[in-house]
Short mmCIF file of C-alpha atoms in Angstrom, two decimals:
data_model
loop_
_atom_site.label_atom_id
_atom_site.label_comp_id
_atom_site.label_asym_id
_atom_site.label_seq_id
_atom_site.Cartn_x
_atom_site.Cartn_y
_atom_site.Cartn_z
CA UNK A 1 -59.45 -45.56 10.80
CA UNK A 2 -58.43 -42.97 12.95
CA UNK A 3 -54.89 -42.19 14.47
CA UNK A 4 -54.32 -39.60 16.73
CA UNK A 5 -50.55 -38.75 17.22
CA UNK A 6 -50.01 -38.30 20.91
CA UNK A 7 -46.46 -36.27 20.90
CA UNK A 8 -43.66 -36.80 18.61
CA UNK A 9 -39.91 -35.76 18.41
CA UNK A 10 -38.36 -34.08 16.18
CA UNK A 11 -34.36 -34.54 15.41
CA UNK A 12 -32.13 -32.76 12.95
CA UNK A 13 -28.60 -32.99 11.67
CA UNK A 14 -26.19 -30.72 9.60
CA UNK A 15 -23.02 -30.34 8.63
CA UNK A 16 -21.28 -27.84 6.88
CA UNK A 17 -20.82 -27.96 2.95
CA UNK A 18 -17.33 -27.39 2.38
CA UNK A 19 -14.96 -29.11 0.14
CA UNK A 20 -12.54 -30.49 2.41
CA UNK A 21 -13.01 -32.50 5.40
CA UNK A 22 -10.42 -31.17 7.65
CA UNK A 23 -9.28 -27.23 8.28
CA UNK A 24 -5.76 -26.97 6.63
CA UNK A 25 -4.46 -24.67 9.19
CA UNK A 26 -5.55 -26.67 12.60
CA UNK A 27 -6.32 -30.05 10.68
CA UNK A 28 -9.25 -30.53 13.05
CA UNK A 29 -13.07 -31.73 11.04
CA UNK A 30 -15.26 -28.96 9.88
CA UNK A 31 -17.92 -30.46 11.30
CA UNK A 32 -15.97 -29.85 14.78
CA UNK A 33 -14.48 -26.71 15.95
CA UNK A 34 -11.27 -24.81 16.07
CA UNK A 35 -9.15 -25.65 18.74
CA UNK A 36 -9.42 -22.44 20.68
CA UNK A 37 -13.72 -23.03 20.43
CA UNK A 38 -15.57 -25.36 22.65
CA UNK A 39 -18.58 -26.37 20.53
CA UNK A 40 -19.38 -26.28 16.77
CA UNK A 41 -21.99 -24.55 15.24
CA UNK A 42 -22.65 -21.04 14.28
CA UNK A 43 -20.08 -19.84 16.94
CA UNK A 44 -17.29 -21.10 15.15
CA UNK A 45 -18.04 -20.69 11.59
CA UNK A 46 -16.74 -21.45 8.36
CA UNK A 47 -15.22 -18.72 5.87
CA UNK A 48 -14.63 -19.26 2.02
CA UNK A 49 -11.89 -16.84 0.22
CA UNK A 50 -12.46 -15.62 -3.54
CA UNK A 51 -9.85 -18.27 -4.42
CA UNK A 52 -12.91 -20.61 -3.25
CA UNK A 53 -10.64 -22.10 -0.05
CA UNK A 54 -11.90 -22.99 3.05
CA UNK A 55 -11.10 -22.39 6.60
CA UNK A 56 -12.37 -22.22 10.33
CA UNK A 57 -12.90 -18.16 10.53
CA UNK A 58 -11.11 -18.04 14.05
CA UNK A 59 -8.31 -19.98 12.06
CA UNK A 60 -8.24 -17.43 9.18
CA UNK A 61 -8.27 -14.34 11.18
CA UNK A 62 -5.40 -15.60 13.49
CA UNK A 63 -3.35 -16.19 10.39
CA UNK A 64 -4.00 -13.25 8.86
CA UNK A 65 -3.47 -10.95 12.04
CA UNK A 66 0.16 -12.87 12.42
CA UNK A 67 1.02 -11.50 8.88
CA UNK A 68 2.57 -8.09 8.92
CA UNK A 69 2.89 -7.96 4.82
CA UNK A 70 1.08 -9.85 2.48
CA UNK A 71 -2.40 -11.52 3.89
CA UNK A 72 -2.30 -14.68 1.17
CA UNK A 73 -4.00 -17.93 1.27
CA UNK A 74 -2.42 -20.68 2.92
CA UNK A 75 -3.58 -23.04 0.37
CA UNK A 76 -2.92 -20.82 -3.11
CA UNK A 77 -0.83 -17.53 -1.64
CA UNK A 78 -3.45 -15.59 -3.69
CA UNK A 79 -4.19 -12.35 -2.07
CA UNK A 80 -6.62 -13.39 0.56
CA UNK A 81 -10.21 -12.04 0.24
CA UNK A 82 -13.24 -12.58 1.70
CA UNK A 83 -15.73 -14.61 -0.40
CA UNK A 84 -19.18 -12.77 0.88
CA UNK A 85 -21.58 -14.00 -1.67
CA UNK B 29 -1.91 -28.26 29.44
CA UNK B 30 -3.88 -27.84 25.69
CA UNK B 31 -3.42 -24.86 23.89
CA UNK B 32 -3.94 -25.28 19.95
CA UNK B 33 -0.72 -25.30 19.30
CA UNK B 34 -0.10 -28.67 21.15
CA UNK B 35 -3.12 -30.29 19.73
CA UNK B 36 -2.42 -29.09 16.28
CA UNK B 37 0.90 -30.93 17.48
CA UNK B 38 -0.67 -34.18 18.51
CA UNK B 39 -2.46 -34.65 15.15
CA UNK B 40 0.13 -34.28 13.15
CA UNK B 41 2.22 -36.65 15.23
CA UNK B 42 -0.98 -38.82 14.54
CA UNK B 43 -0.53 -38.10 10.68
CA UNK B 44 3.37 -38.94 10.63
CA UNK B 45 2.37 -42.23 12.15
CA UNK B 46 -0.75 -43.60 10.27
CA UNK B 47 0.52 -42.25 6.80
CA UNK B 48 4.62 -42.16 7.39
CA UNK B 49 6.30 -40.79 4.22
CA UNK B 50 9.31 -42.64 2.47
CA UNK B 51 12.84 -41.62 4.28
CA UNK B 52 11.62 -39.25 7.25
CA UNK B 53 10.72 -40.35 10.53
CA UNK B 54 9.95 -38.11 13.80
CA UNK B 55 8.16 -37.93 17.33
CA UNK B 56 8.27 -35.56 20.29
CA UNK B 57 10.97 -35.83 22.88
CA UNK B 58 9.51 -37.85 26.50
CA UNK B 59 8.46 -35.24 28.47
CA UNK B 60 8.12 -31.99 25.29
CA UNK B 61 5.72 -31.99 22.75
CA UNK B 62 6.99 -29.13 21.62
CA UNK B 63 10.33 -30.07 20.81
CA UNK B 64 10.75 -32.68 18.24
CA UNK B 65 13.68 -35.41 17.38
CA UNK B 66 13.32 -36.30 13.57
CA UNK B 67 15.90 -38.28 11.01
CA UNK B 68 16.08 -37.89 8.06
CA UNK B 69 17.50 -40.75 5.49
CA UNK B 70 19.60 -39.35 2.90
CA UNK B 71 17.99 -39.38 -0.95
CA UNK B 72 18.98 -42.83 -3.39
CA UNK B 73 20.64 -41.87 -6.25
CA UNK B 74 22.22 -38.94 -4.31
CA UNK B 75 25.57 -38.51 -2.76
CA UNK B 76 23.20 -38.55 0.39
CA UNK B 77 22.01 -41.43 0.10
CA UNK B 78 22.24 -44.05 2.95
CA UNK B 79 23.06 -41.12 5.54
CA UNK B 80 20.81 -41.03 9.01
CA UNK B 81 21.19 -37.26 9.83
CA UNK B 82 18.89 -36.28 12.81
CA UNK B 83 17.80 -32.86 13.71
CA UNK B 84 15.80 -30.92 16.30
CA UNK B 85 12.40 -29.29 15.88
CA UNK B 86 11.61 -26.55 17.90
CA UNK B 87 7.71 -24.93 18.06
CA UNK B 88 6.09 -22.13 19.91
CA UNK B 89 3.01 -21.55 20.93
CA UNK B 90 2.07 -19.49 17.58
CA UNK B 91 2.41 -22.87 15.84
CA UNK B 92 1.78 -23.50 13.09
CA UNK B 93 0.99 -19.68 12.03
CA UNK B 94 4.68 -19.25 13.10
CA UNK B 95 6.87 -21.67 10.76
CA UNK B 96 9.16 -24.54 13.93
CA UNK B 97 12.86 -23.91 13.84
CA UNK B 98 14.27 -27.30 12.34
CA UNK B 99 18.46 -27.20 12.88
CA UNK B 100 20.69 -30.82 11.72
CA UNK B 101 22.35 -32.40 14.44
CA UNK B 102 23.98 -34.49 12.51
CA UNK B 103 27.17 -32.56 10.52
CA UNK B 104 26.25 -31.90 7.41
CA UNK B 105 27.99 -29.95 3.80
CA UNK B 106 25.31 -28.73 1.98
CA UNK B 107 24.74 -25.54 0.44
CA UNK B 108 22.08 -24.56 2.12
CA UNK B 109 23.28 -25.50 5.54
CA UNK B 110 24.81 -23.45 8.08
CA UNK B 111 27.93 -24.57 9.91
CA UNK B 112 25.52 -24.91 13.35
CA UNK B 113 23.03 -27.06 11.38
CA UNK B 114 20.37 -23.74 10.63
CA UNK B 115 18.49 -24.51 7.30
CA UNK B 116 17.88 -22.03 4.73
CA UNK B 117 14.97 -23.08 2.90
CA UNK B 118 12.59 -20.16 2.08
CA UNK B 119 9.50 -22.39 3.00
CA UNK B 120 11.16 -22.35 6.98
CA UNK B 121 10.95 -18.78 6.60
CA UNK B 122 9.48 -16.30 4.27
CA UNK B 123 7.27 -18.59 2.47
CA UNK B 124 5.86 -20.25 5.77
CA UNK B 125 2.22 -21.06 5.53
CA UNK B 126 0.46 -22.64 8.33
CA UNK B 127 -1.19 -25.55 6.43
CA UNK B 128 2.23 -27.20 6.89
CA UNK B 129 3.06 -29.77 9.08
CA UNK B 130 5.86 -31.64 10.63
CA UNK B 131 5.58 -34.22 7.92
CA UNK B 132 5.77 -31.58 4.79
CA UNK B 133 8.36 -29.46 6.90
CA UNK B 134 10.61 -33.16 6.71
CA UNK B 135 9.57 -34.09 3.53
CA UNK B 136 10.83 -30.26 1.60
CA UNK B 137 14.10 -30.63 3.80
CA UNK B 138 14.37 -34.23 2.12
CA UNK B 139 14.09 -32.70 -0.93
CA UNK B 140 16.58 -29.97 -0.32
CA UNK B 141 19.56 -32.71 0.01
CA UNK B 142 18.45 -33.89 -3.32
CA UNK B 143 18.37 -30.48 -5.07
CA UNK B 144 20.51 -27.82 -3.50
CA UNK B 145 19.99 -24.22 -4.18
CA UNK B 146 23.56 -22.91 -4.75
CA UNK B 147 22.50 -19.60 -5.34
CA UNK B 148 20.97 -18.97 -2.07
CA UNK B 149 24.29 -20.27 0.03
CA UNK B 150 24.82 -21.01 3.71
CA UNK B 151 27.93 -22.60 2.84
CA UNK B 152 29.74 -20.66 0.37
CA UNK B 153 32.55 -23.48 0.57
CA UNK B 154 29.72 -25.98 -0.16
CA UNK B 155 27.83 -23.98 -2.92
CA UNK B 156 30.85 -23.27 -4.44
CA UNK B 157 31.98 -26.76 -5.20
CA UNK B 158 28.22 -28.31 -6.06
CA UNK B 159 28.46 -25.65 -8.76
CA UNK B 160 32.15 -25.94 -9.78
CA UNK B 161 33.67 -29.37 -8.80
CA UNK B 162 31.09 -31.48 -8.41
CA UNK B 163 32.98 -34.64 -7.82
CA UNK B 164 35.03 -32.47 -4.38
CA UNK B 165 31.80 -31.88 -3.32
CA UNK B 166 30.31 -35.73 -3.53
CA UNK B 167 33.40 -37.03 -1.54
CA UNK B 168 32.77 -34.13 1.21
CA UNK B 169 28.78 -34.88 1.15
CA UNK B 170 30.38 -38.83 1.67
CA UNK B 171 32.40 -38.27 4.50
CA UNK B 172 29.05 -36.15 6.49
CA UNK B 173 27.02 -39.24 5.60
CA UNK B 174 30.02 -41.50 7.14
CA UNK B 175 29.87 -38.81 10.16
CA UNK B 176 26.37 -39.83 10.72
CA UNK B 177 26.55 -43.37 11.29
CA UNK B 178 28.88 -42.03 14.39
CA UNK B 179 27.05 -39.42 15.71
#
């Protein structure tokens, strides 16, 4: 027997692989956007620190640039770094 | 209007509902999301204990990477309480982070009633007797927690 496939369609899904569920600085999903974004996705990406914490980057970077002294981690007050491995 | 500091607002309105923690309650006033009425019920096994003292929350627009400013209505004699209500508690100030929300900000204040830090004094009168005659300062915590039945 014989089959010919005529067309198909392909569909994907992903999700980010972070260990929380939620941002713990706008408490909005992961898997949506910050609140100043309009869509998910690569626009409005996730960053880890050193101390392994998660956050929306736009998130981060706003509470960072709002701190004139130390720039700690919300979660741990470590010295915040950026995890680029 | 939306701006992130309203809907960070809304959710954790949202969280104080669906998961409301022992002895706090709070919600925005009618027409003002972004000032707050909140009570707080004073601590068992404190001389707080069985006072309703209310307060106000007040956010900006930098919420939550700017820490609300959370004042008592009620009257209250506590060490770490200034005579118009202003909380010192380091976490309100200095040690702000924005993963906070209103239902930790209620829930640390809670715990300050509980466990006063005389050292750090608002109310010299008040720090002076938790430290030194405990049993003046009980019958002065008393009559606030009588105050706020009234007020």
């Amino acid at each position: 027997m014989k089959v010919t496939i005529k067309n198909w369609v392909g569909v994907a899904t992903w999700r980010w692989v972070a260990n929380d569920d939620n941002c713990g600085i706008c408490r909005m999903p992961f898997d949506g956007c910050c609140p100043d974004c309009k869509l998910p996705g690569d626009d409005c990406p996730l960053v880890w620190g050193q101390c392994s914490h998660c956050f929306h980057m736009h998130c981060i970077v706003k509470w960072l640039q709002s701190q004139q002294v130390n720039q700690q981690c919300p979660m741990c007050r470590q010295e915040w770094k950026f995890n680029n491995k | 209007m939306s701006t992130p500091a309203r809907r960070r607002l809304m959710r954790d309105f949202k969280r104080l509902q669906e998961d409301p923690p022992t002895g706090v309650s709070g919600a925005p006033t009618d027409n003002n999301i972004m000032i707050w009425n909140a009570v707080i019920f004073g601590p068992h096994d404190t001389p707080f204990e069985d006072g309703t003292f209310k307060l106000t929350i007040e956010f900006t627009e930098e919420y939550p990477n700017k820490p609300p400013t959370v004042r008592f209505v009620s009257h209250m004699f506590h060490p770490n309480v200034y005579a118009d209500g202003g909380i010192c508690l380091d976490i309100l100030q200095n040690r702000w982070s924005p993963t906070y929300d209103v239902s930790a900000i209620l829930t640390s204040i809670q715990s300050l009633l509980s466990d006063p830090n005389p050292n750090s004094p608002a109310n010299s009168m008040a720090a002076q007797l938790y430290k030194e005659n405990r049993r003046e300062y009980e019958k002065r915590v008393k009559a606030c927690v009588e105050q706020s039945f009234i007020d």
